[in-house]
């Protein structure tokens, strides 16, 4: 069991941003998205993982910048404003947590954030 002191609405926004990004980048018929929650004595970790296109290593830090959108992410025009991950990062940091991505191109992406366990 774990207890986290947080603004539930803001945390919901983070999860919504991560899930909507995952939905955008998985294949319609073969895409999978998993959400994991793991607790330690000090923190909880939340993972949102997909089997989509993945993110090249050189973009791992840039994707959290305001208005950043990767080129060639799909054949169609990118959806969204490019603010979702920047806002998510700010929210997690306001809660004394961390957020990052683990990904390789063509091997999906795993977004992880941590929050202190209260």
Coordinates of N, CA and C in Angstrom, one line a residue:
X1 N 0.8 -1.2 0.0 CA 0.0 0.0 0.0 C 0.9 1.2 0.0
X2 N 0.4 2.3 -0.6 CA 1.2 3.5 -0.6 C 0.2 4.7 -0.5
X3 N 0.8 5.8 0.0 CA 0.0 7.1 0.1 C 0.9 8.2 -0.5
X4 N 0.3 8.9 -1.4 CA 1.0 10.0 -2.0 C 0.1 11.3 -1.8
X5 N 0.8 12.3 -1.3 CA 0.1 13.6 -1.2 C 0.3 14.4 -2.5
X6 N -0.8 14.6 -3.2 CA -0.7 15.3 -4.5 C -2.0 16.0 -4.8
X7 N -1.9 16.8 -5.8 CA -3.1 17.4 -6.4 C -3.6 16.4 -7.4
X8 N -4.8 15.8 -7.1 CA -5.3 14.7 -7.9 C -5.6 15.1 -9.3
X9 N -6.1 16.3 -9.5 CA -6.4 16.8 -10.8 C -5.2 17.0 -11.6
X10 N -4.1 17.5 -11.0 CA -2.9 17.7 -11.8 C -2.3 16.3 -12.1
X11 N -2.3 15.4 -11.2 CA -1.8 14.0 -11.5 C -2.6 13.4 -12.6
X12 N -3.9 13.6 -12.6 CA -4.7 13.0 -13.6 C -4.3 13.6 -15.0
X13 N -4.0 14.9 -15.0 CA -3.5 15.5 -16.2 C -2.2 14.9 -16.8
X14 N -1.3 14.6 -15.9 CA -0.1 13.9 -16.3 C -0.4 12.6 -16.9
X15 N -1.2 11.8 -16.2 CA -1.6 10.5 -16.8 C -2.3 10.6 -18.1
X16 N -3.2 11.5 -18.2 CA -3.9 11.8 -19.5 C -3.0 12.1 -20.6
X17 N -2.0 13.0 -20.3 CA -1.0 13.4 -21.3 C -0.2 12.2 -21.8
X18 N 0.3 11.4 -20.8 CA 1.1 10.2 -21.2 C 0.3 9.2 -22.0
X19 N -0.9 8.9 -21.5 CA -1.7 7.9 -22.2 C -2.1 8.4 -23.6
X20 N -2.5 9.7 -23.7 CA -2.9 10.2 -25.1 C -1.7 10.1 -26.0
X21 N -0.5 10.4 -25.5 CA 0.7 10.3 -26.4 C 0.9 8.9 -26.8
X22 N 0.7 7.9 -25.9 CA 0.9 6.5 -26.2 C -0.1 6.1 -27.3
X23 N -1.3 6.5 -27.1 CA -2.3 6.2 -28.1 C -2.0 6.7 -29.5
X24 N -1.4 7.9 -29.6 CA -1.0 8.5 -30.9 C 0.0 7.7 -31.6
X25 N 0.9 7.0 -30.8 CA 2.1 6.5 -31.5 C 2.1 5.0 -31.6
X26 N 1.0 4.3 -31.2 CA 0.9 2.9 -31.4 C 0.1 2.6 -32.7
X27 N 0.4 1.4 -33.3 CA -0.4 1.0 -34.5 C -1.8 0.7 -34.0
X28 N -2.7 1.0 -34.9 CA -4.2 0.9 -34.6 C -4.6 -0.5 -34.2
X29 N -4.1 -1.5 -34.9 CA -4.5 -2.9 -34.7 C -3.6 -3.7 -33.8
X30 N -2.4 -3.3 -33.7 CA -1.4 -4.1 -32.9 C -0.8 -3.4 -31.7
X31 N -1.3 -2.2 -31.5 CA -0.7 -1.4 -30.4 C -1.1 -1.9 -29.0
X32 N -0.2 -1.8 -28.1 CA -0.5 -2.1 -26.7 C 0.1 -1.0 -25.8
X33 N -0.6 -0.7 -24.8 CA -0.2 0.3 -23.8 C -0.4 -0.4 -22.4
X34 N 0.6 -0.3 -21.6 CA 0.6 -0.8 -20.2 C 0.8 0.3 -19.2
X35 N 0.2 0.2 -18.1 CA 0.4 1.2 -17.0 C 0.8 0.3 -15.8
X36 N 1.9 0.7 -15.2 CA 2.4 0.0 -14.0 C 2.6 1.0 -12.9
X37 N 2.3 0.5 -11.7 CA 2.6 1.3 -10.5 C 3.4 0.4 -9.5
X38 N 4.5 1.0 -9.0 CA 5.4 0.2 -8.1 C 5.7 1.1 -7.0
X39 N 5.7 0.6 -5.8 CA 5.9 1.4 -4.6 C 7.2 0.8 -3.8
X40 N 8.0 1.7 -3.4 CA 9.1 1.4 -2.4 C 8.8 2.2 -1.1
X41 N 9.7 2.0 -0.2 CA 9.6 2.8 1.1 C 9.6 4.3 0.8
X42 N 10.3 4.7 -0.2 CA 10.6 6.2 -0.4 C 9.7 6.8 -1.5
X43 N 9.3 6.0 -2.5 CA 8.6 6.6 -3.6 C 7.7 5.6 -4.3
X44 N 6.8 6.2 -5.1 CA 6.1 5.3 -6.1 C 6.6 5.7 -7.5
X45 N 6.6 4.6 -8.3 CA 7.0 4.8 -9.7 C 5.7 4.4 -10.5
X46 N 5.5 5.3 -11.5 CA 4.4 5.0 -12.5 C 5.0 4.9 -13.8
X47 N 4.7 3.8 -14.6 CA 5.2 3.6 -15.9 C 4.0 3.6 -16.9
X48 N 4.2 4.3 -18.0 CA 3.3 4.2 -19.1 C 4.1 3.7 -20.3
X49 N 3.8 2.5 -20.7 CA 4.7 1.9 -21.7 C 3.9 1.5 -22.9
X50 N 4.5 1.7 -24.1 CA 3.8 1.3 -25.4 C 4.7 0.6 -26.3
X51 N 4.2 0.0 -27.3 CA 5.0 -0.7 -28.3 C 5.0 0.1 -29.6
X52 N 4.9 1.4 -29.5 CA 4.9 2.2 -30.7 C 6.3 2.5 -31.4
X53 N 6.4 3.6 -32.0 CA 7.5 3.9 -32.9 C 8.8 4.1 -32.1
X54 N 8.7 4.5 -30.8 CA 9.9 4.7 -30.0 C 10.4 6.1 -30.3
X55 N 11.4 6.5 -29.5 CA 12.0 7.8 -29.5 C 13.5 7.7 -29.5
X56 N 14.1 8.3 -30.5 CA 15.6 8.2 -30.6 C 16.2 8.8 -29.4
X57 N 17.4 8.3 -29.0 CA 18.0 8.7 -27.7 C 18.4 10.2 -27.7
X58 N 18.7 10.8 -28.9 CA 19.1 12.2 -28.9 C 17.9 13.1 -28.6
X59 N 16.7 12.6 -28.6 CA 15.5 13.4 -28.3 C 14.9 13.2 -26.9
X60 N 15.5 12.3 -26.1 CA 14.9 12.0 -24.8 C 14.8 13.2 -23.9
X61 N 15.7 14.2 -23.9 CA 15.6 15.4 -23.1 C 14.8 16.4 -23.8
X62 N 14.9 16.5 -25.1 CA 14.2 17.6 -25.9 C 12.7 17.5 -25.8
X63 N 12.2 16.2 -25.7 CA 10.7 16.1 -25.8 C 10.0 16.7 -24.6
X64 N 10.7 17.0 -23.6 CA 10.1 17.7 -22.4 C 10.1 19.2 -22.5
X65 N 10.7 19.7 -23.6 CA 10.7 21.2 -23.8 C 9.4 21.7 -24.4
X66 N 9.0 22.9 -24.0 CA 7.8 23.5 -24.6 C 7.8 23.5 -26.1
X67 N 6.7 23.2 -26.7 CA 6.5 23.2 -28.1 C 7.3 22.3 -28.9
X68 N 8.1 21.4 -28.3 CA 8.9 20.5 -29.1 C 8.0 19.4 -29.7
X69 N 8.1 19.1 -30.9 CA 7.4 18.0 -31.6 C 8.4 17.3 -32.5
X70 N 8.6 16.0 -32.4 CA 9.6 15.3 -33.2 C 9.2 15.4 -34.7
X71 N 10.1 15.5 -35.5 CA 9.8 15.5 -37.0 C 9.6 14.0 -37.4
X72 N 8.8 13.9 -38.4 CA 8.5 12.5 -39.0 C 7.9 11.6 -38.0
X73 N 7.2 12.1 -37.0 CA 6.6 11.2 -36.0 C 5.5 10.3 -36.6
X74 N 4.8 10.9 -37.6 CA 3.8 10.1 -38.3 C 3.8 10.7 -39.7
X75 N 3.0 10.1 -40.6 CA 2.9 10.6 -41.9 C 2.0 11.8 -42.0
X76 N 1.1 11.9 -41.0 CA 0.2 13.0 -41.0 C 0.8 14.1 -40.1
X77 N 0.1 15.3 -40.1 CA 0.6 16.4 -39.3 C 0.5 16.0 -37.8
X78 N 1.5 16.4 -37.0 CA 1.5 16.1 -35.6 C 0.3 16.7 -34.9
X79 N -0.3 15.9 -34.0 CA -1.4 16.4 -33.2 C -0.9 17.0 -32.0
X80 N -1.7 17.9 -31.4 CA -1.3 18.5 -30.2 C -0.5 19.8 -30.3
X81 N -0.3 20.4 -29.1 CA 0.4 21.7 -29.1 C 1.9 21.6 -28.8
X82 N 2.4 20.4 -28.4 CA 3.8 20.3 -28.0 C 4.0 20.7 -26.6
X83 N 2.9 20.8 -25.8 CA 3.0 21.3 -24.4 C 2.8 20.2 -23.4
X84 N 2.2 19.1 -23.8 CA 1.8 18.0 -22.8 C 3.0 17.5 -22.0
X85 N 4.1 17.2 -22.6 CA 5.2 16.6 -21.8 C 5.9 17.7 -20.9
X86 N 5.9 18.9 -21.4 CA 6.5 20.0 -20.7 C 5.6 20.3 -19.4
X87 N 4.3 20.3 -19.6 CA 3.4 20.5 -18.5 C 3.5 19.4 -17.5
X88 N 3.6 18.2 -18.0 CA 3.7 17.0 -17.2 C 4.9 17.1 -16.3
X89 N 6.0 17.4 -16.9 CA 7.3 17.6 -16.2 C 7.2 18.6 -15.1
X90 N 6.6 19.7 -15.4 CA 6.4 20.8 -14.4 C 5.6 20.3 -13.2
X91 N 4.5 19.6 -13.5 CA 3.6 19.1 -12.5 C 4.3 18.1 -11.6
X92 N 5.0 17.2 -12.2 CA 5.8 16.2 -11.4 C 6.8 16.8 -10.5
X93 N 7.6 17.8 -11.1 CA 8.6 18.5 -10.3 C 8.0 19.3 -9.2
X94 N 6.7 19.9 -9.4 CA 6.0 20.6 -8.3 C 5.7 19.7 -7.1
X95 N 5.6 18.4 -7.4 CA 5.3 17.4 -6.4 C 6.6 16.7 -5.9
X96 N 7.7 17.3 -6.2 CA 9.1 16.8 -5.8 C 9.4 15.4 -6.4
X97 N 8.9 15.2 -7.6 CA 9.1 13.9 -8.3 C 10.0 14.2 -9.5
X98 N 10.2 13.1 -10.3 CA 11.0 13.1 -11.5 C 10.3 12.4 -12.6
X99 N 10.5 12.8 -13.8 CA 9.9 12.2 -15.0 C 11.0 12.0 -16.1
X100 N 11.0 10.9 -16.8 CA 11.9 10.7 -17.9 C 11.3 9.6 -18.8
X101 N 12.1 9.4 -19.9 CA 11.7 8.4 -20.9 C 12.8 7.4 -21.1
X102 N 12.4 6.1 -21.3 CA 13.3 5.1 -21.7 C 12.8 4.6 -23.0
X103 N 13.6 4.6 -24.1 CA 13.0 4.3 -25.4 C 14.2 4.1 -26.4
X104 N 13.9 3.2 -27.4 CA 14.8 3.1 -28.5 C 13.9 3.2 -29.7
X105 N 14.4 3.7 -30.8 CA 13.6 3.9 -32.0 C 13.1 2.5 -32.5
X106 N 11.9 2.5 -32.9 CA 11.2 1.3 -33.3 C 11.0 0.2 -32.2
X107 N 11.2 0.5 -31.0 CA 11.0 -0.4 -29.9 C 10.1 0.1 -28.8
X108 N 9.3 1.0 -29.1 CA 8.3 1.5 -28.1 C 9.0 2.5 -27.1
X109 N 8.2 3.0 -26.2 CA 8.6 3.9 -25.2 C 8.0 3.6 -23.8
X110 N 8.8 3.9 -22.8 CA 8.4 3.8 -21.4 C 8.6 5.2 -20.8
X111 N 7.5 5.8 -20.4 CA 7.6 7.1 -19.6 C 7.4 6.7 -18.2
X112 N 8.3 7.2 -17.3 CA 8.4 6.9 -15.9 C 8.3 8.1 -15.1
X113 N 7.5 8.2 -14.1 CA 7.6 9.3 -13.2 C 7.5 8.7 -11.8
X114 N 8.2 9.5 -10.9 CA 8.2 9.1 -9.5 C 7.6 10.2 -8.6
X115 N 7.0 9.8 -7.5 CA 6.5 10.8 -6.5 C 6.9 10.3 -5.1
X116 N 7.3 11.2 -4.2 CA 7.6 10.7 -2.9 C 6.5 10.0 -2.2
X117 N 6.8 8.9 -1.5 CA 5.8 8.2 -0.8 C 5.6 8.9 0.6
X118 N 4.4 9.3 0.9 CA 4.1 10.0 2.1 C 3.9 9.1 3.3

